[in-house]
CSV table of C-alpha atoms and ligand atoms in Angstrom, one decimal:
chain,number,residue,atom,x,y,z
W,1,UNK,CA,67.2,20.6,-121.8
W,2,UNK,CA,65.2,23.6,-123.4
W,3,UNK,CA,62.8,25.2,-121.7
W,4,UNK,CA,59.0,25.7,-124.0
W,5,UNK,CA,56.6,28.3,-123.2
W,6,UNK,CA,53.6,28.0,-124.4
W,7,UNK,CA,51.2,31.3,-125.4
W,8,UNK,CA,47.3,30.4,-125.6
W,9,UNK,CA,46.4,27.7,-123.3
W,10,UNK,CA,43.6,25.8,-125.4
W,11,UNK,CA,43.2,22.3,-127.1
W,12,UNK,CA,46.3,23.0,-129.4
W,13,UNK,CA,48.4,24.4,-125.9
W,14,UNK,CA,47.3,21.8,-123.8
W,15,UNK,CA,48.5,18.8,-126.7
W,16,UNK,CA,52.1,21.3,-126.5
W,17,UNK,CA,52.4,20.4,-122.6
W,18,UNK,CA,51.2,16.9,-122.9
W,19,UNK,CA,53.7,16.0,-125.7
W,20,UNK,CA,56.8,17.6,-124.8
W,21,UNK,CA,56.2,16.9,-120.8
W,22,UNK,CA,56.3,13.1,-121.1
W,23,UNK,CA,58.3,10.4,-123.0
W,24,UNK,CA,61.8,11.6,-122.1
W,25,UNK,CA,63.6,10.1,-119.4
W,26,UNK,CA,63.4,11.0,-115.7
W,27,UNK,CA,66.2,13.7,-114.9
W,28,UNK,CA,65.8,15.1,-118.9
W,29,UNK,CA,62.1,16.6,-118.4
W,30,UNK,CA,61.7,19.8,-120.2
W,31,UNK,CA,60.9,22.9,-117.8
W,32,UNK,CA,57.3,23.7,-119.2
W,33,UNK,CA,55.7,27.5,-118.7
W,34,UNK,CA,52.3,29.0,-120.0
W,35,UNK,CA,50.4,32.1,-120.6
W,36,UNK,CA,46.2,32.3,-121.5
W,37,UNK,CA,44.5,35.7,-120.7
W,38,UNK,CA,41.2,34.0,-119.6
W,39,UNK,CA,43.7,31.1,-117.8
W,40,UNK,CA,45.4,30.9,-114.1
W,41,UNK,CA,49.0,30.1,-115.6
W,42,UNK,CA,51.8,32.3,-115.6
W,43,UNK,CA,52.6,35.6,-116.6
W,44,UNK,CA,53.5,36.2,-120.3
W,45,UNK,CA,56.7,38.1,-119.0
W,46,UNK,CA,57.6,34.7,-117.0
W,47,UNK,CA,56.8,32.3,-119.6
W,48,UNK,CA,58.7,34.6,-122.6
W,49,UNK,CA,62.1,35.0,-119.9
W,50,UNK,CA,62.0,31.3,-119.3
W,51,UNK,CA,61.8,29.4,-122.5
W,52,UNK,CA,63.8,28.6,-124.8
W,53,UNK,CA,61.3,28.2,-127.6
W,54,UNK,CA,57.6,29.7,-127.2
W,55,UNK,CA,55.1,28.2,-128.5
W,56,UNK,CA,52.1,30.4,-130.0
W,57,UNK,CA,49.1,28.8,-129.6
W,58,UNK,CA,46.4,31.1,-130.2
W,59,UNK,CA,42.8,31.5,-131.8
W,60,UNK,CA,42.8,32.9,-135.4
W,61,UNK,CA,39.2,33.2,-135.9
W,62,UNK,CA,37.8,34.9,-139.0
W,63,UNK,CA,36.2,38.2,-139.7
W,64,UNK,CA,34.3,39.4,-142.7
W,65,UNK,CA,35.6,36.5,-144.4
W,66,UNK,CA,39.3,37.0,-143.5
W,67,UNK,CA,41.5,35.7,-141.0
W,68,UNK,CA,41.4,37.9,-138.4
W,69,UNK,CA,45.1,38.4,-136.7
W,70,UNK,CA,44.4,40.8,-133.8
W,71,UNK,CA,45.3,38.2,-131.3
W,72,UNK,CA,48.1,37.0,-132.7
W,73,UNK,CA,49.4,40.9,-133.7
W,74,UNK,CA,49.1,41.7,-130.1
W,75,UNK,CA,50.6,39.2,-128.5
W,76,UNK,CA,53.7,38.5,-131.0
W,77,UNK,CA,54.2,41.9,-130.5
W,78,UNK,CA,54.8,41.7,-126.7
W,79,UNK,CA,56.7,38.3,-127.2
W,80,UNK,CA,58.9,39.7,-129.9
W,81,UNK,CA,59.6,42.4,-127.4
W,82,UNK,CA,60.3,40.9,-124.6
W,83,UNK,CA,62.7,38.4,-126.5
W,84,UNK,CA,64.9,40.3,-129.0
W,85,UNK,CA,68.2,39.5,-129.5
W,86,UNK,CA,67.6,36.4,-127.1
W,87,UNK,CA,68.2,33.0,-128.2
W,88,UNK,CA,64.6,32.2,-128.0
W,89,UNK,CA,62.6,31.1,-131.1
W,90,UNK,CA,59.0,31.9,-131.3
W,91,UNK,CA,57.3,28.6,-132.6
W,92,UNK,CA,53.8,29.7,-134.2
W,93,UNK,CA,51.5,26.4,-134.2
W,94,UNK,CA,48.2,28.3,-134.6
W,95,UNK,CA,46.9,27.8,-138.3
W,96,UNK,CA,47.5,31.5,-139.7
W,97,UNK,CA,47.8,32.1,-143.9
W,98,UNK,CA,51.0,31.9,-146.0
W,99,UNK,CA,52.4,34.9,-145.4
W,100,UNK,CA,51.8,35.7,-142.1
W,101,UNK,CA,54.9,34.3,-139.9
W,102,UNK,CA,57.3,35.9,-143.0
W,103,UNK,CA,55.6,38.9,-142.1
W,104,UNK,CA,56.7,38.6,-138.8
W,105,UNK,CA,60.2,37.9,-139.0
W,106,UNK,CA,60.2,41.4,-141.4
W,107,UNK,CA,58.6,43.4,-138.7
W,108,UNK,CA,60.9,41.8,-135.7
W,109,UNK,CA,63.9,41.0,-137.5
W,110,UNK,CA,65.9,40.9,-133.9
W,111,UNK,CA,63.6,37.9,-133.4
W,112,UNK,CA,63.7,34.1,-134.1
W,113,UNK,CA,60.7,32.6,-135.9
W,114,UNK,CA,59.5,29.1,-137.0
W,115,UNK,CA,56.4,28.0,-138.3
W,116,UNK,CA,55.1,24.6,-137.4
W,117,UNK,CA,51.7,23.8,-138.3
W,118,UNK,CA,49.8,21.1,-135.9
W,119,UNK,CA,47.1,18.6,-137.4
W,120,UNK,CA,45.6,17.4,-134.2
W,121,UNK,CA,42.2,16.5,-134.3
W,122,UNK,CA,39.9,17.9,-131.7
W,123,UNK,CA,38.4,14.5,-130.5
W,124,UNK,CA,41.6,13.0,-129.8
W,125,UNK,CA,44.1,15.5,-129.4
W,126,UNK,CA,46.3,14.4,-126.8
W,127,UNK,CA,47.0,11.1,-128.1
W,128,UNK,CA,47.0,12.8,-132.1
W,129,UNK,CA,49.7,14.9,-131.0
W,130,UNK,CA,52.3,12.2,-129.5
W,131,UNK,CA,51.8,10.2,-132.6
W,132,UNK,CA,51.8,12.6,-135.7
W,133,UNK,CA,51.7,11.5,-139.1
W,134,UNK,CA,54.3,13.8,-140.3
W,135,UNK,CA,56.1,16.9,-138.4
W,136,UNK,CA,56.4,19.9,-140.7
W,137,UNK,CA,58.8,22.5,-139.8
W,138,UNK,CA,59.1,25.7,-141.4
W,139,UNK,CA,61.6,28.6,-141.2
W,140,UNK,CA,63.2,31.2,-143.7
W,141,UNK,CA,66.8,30.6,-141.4
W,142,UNK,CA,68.8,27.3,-141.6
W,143,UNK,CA,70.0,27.6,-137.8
W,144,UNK,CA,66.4,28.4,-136.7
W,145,UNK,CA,64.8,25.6,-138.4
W,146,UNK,CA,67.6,23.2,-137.1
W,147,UNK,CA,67.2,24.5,-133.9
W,148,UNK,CA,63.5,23.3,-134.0
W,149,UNK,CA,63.6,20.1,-135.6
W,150,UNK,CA,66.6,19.1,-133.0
W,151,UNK,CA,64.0,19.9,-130.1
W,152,UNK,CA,61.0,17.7,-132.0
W,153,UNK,CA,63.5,14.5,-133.2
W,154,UNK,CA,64.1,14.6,-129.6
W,155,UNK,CA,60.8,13.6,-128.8
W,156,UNK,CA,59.7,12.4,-131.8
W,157,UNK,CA,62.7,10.3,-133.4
W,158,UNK,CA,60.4,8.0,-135.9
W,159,UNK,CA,58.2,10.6,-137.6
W,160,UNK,CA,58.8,11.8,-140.9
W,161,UNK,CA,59.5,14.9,-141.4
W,162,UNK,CA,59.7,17.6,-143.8
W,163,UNK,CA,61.8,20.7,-142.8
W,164,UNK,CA,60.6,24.1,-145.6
W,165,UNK,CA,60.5,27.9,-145.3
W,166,UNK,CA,57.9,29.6,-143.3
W,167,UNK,CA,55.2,30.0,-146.2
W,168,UNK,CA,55.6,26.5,-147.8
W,169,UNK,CA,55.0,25.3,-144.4
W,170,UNK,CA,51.8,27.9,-143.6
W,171,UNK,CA,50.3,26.8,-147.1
W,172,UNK,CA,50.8,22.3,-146.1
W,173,UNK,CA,48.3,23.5,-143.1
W,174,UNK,CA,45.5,25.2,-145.1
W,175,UNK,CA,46.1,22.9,-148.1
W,176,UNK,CA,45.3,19.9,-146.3
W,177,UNK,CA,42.1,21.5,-144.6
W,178,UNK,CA,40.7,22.6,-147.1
W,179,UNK,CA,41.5,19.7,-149.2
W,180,UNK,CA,39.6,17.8,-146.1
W,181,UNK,CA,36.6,20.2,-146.1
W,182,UNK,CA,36.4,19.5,-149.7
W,183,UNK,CA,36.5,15.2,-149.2
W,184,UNK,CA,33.5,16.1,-146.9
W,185,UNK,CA,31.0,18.0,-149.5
W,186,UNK,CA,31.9,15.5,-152.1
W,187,UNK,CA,31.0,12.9,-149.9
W,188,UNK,CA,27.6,14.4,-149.3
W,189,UNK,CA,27.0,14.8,-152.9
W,190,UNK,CA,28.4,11.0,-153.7
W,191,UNK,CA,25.6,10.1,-150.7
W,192,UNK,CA,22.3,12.2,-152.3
W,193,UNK,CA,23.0,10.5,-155.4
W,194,UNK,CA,22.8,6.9,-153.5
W,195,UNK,CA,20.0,8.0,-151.7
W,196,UNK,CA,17.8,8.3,-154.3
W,197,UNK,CA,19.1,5.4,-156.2
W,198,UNK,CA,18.4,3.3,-153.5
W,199,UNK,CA,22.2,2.5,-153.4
W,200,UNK,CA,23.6,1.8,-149.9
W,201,UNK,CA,26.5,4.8,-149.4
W,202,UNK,CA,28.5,3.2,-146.5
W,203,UNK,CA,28.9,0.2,-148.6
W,204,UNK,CA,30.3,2.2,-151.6
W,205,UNK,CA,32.7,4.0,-149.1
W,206,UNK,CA,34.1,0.7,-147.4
W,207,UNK,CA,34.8,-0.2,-151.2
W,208,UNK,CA,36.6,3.1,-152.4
W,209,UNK,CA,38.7,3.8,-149.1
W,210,UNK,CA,40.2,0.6,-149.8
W,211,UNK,CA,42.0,2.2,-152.1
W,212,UNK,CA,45.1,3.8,-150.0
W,213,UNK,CA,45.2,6.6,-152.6
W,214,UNK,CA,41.8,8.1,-151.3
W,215,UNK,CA,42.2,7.6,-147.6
W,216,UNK,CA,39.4,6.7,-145.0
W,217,UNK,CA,38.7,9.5,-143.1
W,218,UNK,CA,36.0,12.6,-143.6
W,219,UNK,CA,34.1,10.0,-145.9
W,220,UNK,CA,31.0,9.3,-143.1
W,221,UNK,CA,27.8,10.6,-143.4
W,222,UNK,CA,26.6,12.6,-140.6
W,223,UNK,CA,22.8,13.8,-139.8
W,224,UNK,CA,24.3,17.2,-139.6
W,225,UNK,CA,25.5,17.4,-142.6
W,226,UNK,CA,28.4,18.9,-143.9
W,227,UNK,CA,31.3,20.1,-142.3
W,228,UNK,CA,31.7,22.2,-138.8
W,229,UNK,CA,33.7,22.2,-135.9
W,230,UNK,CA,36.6,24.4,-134.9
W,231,UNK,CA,38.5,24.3,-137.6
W,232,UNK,CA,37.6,23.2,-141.5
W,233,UNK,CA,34.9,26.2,-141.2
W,234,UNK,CA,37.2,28.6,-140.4
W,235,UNK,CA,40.6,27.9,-142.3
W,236,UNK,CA,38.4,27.6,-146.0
W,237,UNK,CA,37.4,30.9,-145.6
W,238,UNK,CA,40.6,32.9,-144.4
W,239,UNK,CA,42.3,30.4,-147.5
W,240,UNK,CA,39.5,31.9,-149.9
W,241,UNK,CA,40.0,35.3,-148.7
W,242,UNK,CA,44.1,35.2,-149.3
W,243,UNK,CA,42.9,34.0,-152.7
W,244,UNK,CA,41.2,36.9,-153.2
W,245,UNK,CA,43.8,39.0,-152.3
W,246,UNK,CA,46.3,37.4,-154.6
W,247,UNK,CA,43.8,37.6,-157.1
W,248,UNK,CA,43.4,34.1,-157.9
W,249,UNK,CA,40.2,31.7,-158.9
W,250,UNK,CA,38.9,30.1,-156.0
W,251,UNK,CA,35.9,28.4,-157.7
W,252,UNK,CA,36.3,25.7,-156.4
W,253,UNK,CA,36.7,26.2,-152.6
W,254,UNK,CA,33.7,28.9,-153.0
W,255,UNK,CA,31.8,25.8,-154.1
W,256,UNK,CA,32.7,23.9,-151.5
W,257,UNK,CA,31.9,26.8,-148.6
W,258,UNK,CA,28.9,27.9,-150.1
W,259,UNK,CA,27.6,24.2,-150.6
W,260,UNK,CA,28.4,23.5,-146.8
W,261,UNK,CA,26.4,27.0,-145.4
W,262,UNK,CA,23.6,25.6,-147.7
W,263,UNK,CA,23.4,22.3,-146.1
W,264,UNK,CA,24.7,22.2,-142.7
W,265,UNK,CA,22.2,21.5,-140.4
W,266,UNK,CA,23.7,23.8,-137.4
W,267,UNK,CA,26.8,26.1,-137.6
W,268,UNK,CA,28.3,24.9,-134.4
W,269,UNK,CA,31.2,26.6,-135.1
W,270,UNK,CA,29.8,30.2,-135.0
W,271,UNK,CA,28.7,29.5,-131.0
W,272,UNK,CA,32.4,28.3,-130.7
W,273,UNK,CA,34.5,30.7,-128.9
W,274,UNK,CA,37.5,32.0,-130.6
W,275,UNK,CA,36.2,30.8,-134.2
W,276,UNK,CA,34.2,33.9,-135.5
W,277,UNK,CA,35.3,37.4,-134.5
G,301,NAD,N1,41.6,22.6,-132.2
G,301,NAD,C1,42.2,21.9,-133.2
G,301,NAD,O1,41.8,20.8,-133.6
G,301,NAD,C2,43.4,22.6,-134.0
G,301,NAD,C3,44.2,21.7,-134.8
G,301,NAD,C4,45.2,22.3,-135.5
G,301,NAD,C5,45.4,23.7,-135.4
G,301,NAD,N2,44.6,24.5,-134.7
G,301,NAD,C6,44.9,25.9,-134.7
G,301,NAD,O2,45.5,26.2,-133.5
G,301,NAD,C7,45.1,27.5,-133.0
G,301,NAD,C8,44.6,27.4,-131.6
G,301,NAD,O3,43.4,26.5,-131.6
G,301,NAD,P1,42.8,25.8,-130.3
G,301,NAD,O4,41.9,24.8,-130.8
G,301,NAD,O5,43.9,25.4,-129.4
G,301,NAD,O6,42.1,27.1,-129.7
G,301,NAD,P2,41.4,27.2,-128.2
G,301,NAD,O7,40.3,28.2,-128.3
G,301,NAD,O8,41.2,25.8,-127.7
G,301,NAD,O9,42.6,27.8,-127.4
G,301,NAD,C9,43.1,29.1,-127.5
G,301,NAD,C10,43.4,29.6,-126.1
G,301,NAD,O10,43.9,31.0,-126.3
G,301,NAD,C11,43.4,31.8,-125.2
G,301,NAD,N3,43.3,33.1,-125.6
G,301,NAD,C12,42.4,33.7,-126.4
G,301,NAD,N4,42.7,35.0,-126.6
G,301,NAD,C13,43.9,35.3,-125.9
G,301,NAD,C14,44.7,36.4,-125.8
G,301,NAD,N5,44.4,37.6,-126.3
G,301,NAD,N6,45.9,36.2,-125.1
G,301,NAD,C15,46.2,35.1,-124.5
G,301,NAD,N7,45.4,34.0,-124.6
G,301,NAD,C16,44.3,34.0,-125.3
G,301,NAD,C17,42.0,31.2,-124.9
G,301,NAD,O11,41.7,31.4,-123.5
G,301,NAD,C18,42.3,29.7,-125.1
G,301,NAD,O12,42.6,29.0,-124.0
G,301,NAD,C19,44.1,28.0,-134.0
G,301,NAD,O13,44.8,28.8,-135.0
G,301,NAD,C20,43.6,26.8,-134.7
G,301,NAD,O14,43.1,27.0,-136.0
G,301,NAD,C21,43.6,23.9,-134.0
């Protein structure tokens, strides 16, 4: 059986050890290891030498509306280390901009590297990660990426999945964030209108989500308005930023972020650790 590590010991780490601990036989349990600065596990050293595949699970907050790497720079720089020229793959799972992993794999090219973006939510993540809508795995090298999907379809036999290169896969995480952060502010809007037309909005959302092309979620209205959390904050502004970098419109998105700083009530996810640099 191989042996996971797992780097960064939070909500996204702790899914990692729930879902690949349980559901295979007794006598077939994988051998599961992990490392968190702030966390009493094990060593980084220990975890790296005795896994198989590591598992990066780390904050990539934002800074100065970027992503903001550090963490992940420092510590896939002692992983890549200590595991060149090893059959070990290093499995990034924290949300990090196209580009980034394919960076990677050009600065360690003695390394192994996949990209396989999670889509747990936070409220239920144990449960969201055992039963995934889809399982998107992303590499640059055949062997790698079949290395990765045989270790998920293990575990995970009936999911789709949808096996890409390293930035396709980077870009299916941030696109459907952001596309989700965007279903929220338009939901607002949609529910000002009704307000002041004396239209009831839940009733007009159980109507339109019964159309499967639309989708129920993201669609309630909440006090607090807007959008916050760990996450949808976050990943629209390190996705505008890369748009700025490549030069691109981002009208829309810059809309959408500037709309929700306007009318969120609290920005919970600035007194989130991890979130904001
Ligand atoms: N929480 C979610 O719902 C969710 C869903 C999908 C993807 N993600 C992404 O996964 C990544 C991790 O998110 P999370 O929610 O698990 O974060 P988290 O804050 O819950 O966990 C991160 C862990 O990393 C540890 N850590 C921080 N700095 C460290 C360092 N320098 N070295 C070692 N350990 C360190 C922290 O102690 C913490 O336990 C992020 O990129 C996030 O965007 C999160």
């Amino acid at each position: 059986m191989a042996n996971i590590g797992i780097i960064g010991y939070g909500i996204v780490g702790t899914a990692v050890d729930y879902g690949f601990r349980q559901s295979l036989p007794e006598g077939k349990q994988n051998k599961i290891l992990w490392y968190d600065k702030y966390k009493d596990g094990s060593s980084l050293e220990e975890v790296v030498e005795n896994s198989d595949f590591i598992f990066v699970t780390l904050p990539t907050p934002y800074k100065n509306n970027r992503i903001d790497l550090t963490i992940m720079d420092e510590n896939i720089d002692k992983i890549a280390k200590l595991s060149e020229e090893k059959d070990k793959v290093i499995v990034i799972k924290s949300s990090v901009i196209p580009g980034t992993t394919r960076n990677y794999a050009g600065k360690y090219p003695k390394n192994m590297f996949s990209f396989t973006p999670e889509f747990l939510t936070e409220a239920n993540y144990l449960d969201d990660f055992v039963n995934p809508d889809r399982i998107v795995i992303g590499s640059d090298n055949d062997k790698i990426r079949l290395k990765v999907t045989y270790l998920h379809k293990e575990r995970f036999p009936n999911v789709p999945y949808f096996l890409t290169d390293l930035t396709t896969a980077e870009m299916v995480k941030y696109m459907a964030n952001c596309f989700l952060a965007t279903k929220v502010i338009f939901g607002n809007e949609i529910y000002d209108l009704c307000e002041k037309m004396g239209i009831k909005y839940e009733e007009v959302v159980k109507a339109v989500v019964a159309d499967k092309r639309i989708g129920p979620t993201h669609l309630d209205f909440t006090s607090l308005r807007g959008f916050g959390g760990k996450c949808l904050a976050k990943d629209i502004v390190a996705l505008i930023g890369l748009f700025e970098e490549m030069g691109i419109d981002a009208s829309l998105l810059k809309t959408v972020n500037e709309k929700n700083l306007r009318i969120r009530k609290v920005r919970d996810w600035e007194e989130i650790p991890f979130v904001k640099t």
